[in-house]
mmCIF file of C-alpha atoms in Angstrom:
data_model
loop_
_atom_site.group_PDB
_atom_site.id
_atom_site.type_symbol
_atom_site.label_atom_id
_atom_site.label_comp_id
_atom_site.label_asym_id
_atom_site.label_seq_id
_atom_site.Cartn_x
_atom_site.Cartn_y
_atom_site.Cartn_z
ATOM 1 C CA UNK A 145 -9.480 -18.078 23.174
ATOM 2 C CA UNK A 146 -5.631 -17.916 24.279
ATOM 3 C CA UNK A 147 -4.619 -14.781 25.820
ATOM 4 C CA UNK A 148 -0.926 -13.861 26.912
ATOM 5 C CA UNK A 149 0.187 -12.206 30.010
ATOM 6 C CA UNK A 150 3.327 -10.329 29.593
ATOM 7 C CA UNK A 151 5.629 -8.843 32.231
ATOM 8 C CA UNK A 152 3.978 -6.579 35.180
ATOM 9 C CA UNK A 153 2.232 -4.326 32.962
ATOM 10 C CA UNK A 154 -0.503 -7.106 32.416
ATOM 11 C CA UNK A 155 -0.765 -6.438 28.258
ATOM 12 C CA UNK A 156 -2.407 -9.014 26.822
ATOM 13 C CA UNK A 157 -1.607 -10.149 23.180
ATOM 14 C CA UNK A 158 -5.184 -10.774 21.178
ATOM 15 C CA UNK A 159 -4.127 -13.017 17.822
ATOM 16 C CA UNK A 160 -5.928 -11.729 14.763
ATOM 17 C CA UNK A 161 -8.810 -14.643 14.793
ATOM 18 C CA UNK A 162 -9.753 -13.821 18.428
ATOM 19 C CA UNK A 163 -10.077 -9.682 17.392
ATOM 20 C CA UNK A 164 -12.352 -10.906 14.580
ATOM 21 C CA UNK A 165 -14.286 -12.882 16.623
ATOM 22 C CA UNK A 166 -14.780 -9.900 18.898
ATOM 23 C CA UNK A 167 -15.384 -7.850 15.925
ATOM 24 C CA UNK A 168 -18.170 -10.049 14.598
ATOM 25 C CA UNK A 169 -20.180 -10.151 17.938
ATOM 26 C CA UNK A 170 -20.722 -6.533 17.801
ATOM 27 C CA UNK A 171 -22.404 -6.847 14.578
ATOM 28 C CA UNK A 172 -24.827 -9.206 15.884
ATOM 29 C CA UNK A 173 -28.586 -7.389 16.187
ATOM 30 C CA UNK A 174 -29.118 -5.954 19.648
ATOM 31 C CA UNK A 175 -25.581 -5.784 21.000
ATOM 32 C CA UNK A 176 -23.694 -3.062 22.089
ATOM 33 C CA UNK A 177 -20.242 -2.554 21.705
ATOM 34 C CA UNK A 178 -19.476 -1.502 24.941
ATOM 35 C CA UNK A 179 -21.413 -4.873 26.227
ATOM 36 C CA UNK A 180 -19.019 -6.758 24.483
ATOM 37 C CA UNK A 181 -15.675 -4.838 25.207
ATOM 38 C CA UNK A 182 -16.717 -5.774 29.215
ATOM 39 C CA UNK A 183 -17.291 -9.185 28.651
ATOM 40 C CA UNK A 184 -13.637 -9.261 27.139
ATOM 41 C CA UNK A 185 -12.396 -7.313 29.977
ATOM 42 C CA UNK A 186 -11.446 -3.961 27.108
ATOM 43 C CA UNK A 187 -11.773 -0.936 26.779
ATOM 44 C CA UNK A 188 -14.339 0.207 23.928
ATOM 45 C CA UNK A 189 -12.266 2.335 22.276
ATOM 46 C CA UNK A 190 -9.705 -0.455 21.079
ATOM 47 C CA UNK A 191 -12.857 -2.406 20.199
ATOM 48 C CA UNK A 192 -14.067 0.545 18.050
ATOM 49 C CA UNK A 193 -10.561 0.654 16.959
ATOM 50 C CA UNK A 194 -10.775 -2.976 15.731
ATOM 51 C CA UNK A 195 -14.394 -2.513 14.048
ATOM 52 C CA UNK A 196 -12.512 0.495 12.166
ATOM 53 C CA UNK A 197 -9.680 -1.638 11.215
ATOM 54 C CA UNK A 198 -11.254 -4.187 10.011
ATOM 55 C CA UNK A 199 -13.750 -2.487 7.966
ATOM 56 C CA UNK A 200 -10.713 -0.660 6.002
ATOM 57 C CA UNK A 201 -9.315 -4.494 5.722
ATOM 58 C CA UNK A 202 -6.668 -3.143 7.891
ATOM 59 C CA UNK A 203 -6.807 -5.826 11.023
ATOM 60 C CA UNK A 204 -4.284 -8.153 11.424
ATOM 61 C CA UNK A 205 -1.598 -5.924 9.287
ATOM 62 C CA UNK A 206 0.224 -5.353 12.679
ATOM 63 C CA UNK A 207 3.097 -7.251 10.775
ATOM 64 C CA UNK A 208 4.986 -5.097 8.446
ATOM 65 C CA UNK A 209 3.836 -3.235 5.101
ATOM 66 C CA UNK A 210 1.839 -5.015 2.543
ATOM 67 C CA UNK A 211 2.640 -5.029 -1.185
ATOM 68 C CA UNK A 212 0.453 -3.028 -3.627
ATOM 69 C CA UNK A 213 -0.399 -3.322 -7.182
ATOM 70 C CA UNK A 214 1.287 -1.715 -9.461
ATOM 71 C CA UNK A 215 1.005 -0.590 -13.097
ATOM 72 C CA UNK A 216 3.729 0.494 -14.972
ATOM 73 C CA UNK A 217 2.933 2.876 -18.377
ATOM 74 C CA UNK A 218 4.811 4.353 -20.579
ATOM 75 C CA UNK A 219 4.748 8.193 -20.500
ATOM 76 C CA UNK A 220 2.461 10.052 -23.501
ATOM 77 C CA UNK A 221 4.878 11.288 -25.798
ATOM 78 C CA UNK A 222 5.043 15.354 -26.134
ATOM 79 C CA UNK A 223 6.355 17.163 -28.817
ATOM 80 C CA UNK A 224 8.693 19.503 -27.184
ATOM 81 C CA UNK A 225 12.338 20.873 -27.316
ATOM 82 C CA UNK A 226 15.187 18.949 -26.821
ATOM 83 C CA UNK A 227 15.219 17.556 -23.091
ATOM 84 C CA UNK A 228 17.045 19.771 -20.692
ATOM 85 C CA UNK A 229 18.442 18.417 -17.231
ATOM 86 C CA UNK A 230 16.068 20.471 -15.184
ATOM 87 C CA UNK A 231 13.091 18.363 -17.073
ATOM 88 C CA UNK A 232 11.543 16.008 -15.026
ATOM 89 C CA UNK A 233 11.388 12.435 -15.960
ATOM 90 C CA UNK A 234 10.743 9.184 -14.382
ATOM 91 C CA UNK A 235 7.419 10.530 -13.016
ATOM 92 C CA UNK A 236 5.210 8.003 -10.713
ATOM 93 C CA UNK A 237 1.789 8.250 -9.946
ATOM 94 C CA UNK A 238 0.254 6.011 -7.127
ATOM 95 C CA UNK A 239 -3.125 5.796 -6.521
ATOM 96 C CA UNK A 240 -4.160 5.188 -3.185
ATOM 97 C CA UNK A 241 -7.847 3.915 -1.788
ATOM 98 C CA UNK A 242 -10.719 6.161 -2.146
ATOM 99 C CA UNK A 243 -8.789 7.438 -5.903
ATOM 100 C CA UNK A 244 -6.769 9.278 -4.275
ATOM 101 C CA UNK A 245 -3.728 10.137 -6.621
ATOM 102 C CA UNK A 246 0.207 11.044 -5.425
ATOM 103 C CA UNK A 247 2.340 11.902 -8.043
ATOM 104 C CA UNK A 248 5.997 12.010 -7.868
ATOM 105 C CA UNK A 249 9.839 12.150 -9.391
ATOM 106 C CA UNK A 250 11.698 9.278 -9.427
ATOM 107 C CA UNK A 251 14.048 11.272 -7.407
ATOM 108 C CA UNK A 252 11.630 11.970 -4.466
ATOM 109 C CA UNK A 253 13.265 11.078 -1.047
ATOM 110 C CA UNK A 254 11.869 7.797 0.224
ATOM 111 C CA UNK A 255 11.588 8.584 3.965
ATOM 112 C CA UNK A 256 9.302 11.806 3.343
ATOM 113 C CA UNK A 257 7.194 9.816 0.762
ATOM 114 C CA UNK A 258 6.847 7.337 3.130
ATOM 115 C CA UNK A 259 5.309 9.812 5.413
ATOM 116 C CA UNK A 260 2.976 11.725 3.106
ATOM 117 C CA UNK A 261 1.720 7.897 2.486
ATOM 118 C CA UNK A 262 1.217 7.509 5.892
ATOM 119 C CA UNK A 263 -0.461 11.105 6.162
ATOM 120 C CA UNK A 264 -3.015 10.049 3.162
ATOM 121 C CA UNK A 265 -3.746 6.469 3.747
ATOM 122 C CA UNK A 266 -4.875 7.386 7.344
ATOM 123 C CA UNK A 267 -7.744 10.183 6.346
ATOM 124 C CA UNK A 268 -9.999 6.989 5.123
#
C-alpha cells in the first residue's frame, strides 16, 4: 500500500485500489468498521464515507464528471394551433438513478441545472 505525505498538514493521498481494499475488509464477517479505520490510522467517518461511495458506484470518481446515457426521442406530435414564440420546444427530460425524472427547456441555464443535478443526485 503506497501512501503520500504532502506538505505540513500530513494529508495522505489513498489511490482508488487501496480505498477498495479498505472497503472490502469491512465487509468481512466479524469486523468492525471502526477496527479497521484504526488499523489504517482514519477516521471512521471517511471509511463510512468510502463504504457509501462505493456502494452508489461513486468511489474513485474524484476525477471529473462522468458521461451518461442518453436517449434522444422525438416529441409526440399534438394537434394544436399554430406555434407561438412563447411555446416551449426543445424540451429534455433526464432521468437520474432511483427514476428520478428532471425535465427541462433547451434554454435552461447550464450553471443552475448543474446545481439542481447536484441537489438530486446526492439524496440517494
Amino acid at each position: 500500500m503506497k501512501i503520500e505525505v504532502l506538505g505540513t498538514e500530513r494529508r495522505r493521498r489513498w489511490s482508488l485500489q487501496d480505498k477498495l481494499q479498505i472497503v472490502d475488509e469491512t465487509m468481512q464477517p466479524g469486523v468492525t468498521v471502526s477496527a479497521v479505520a484504526r488499523r489504517h490510522g482514519l477516521a471512521p467517518s471517511v471509511v463510512f464515507t468510502w463504504r457509501r461511495l462505493a456502494r452508489e458506484a461513486r468511489l474513485g470518481n474524484d476525477a471529473g464528471p462522468i458521461f451518461m446515457p442518453v436517449e434522444i426521442t422525438p416529441a409526440p406530435v399534438q394537434a394544436a394551433p399554430a406555434a407561438s414564440p412563447s411555446r416551449r420546444t426543445g424540451l429534455i427530460e433526464i432521468v437520474l438513478r432511483h427514476g428520478r425524472r428532471i425535465r427541462v427547456d433547451r434554454d435552461v441555464d447550464a450553471e443552475a441545472l448543474r446545481r439542481v443535478l447536484q441537489v438530486m443526485e446526492s439524496l440517494a
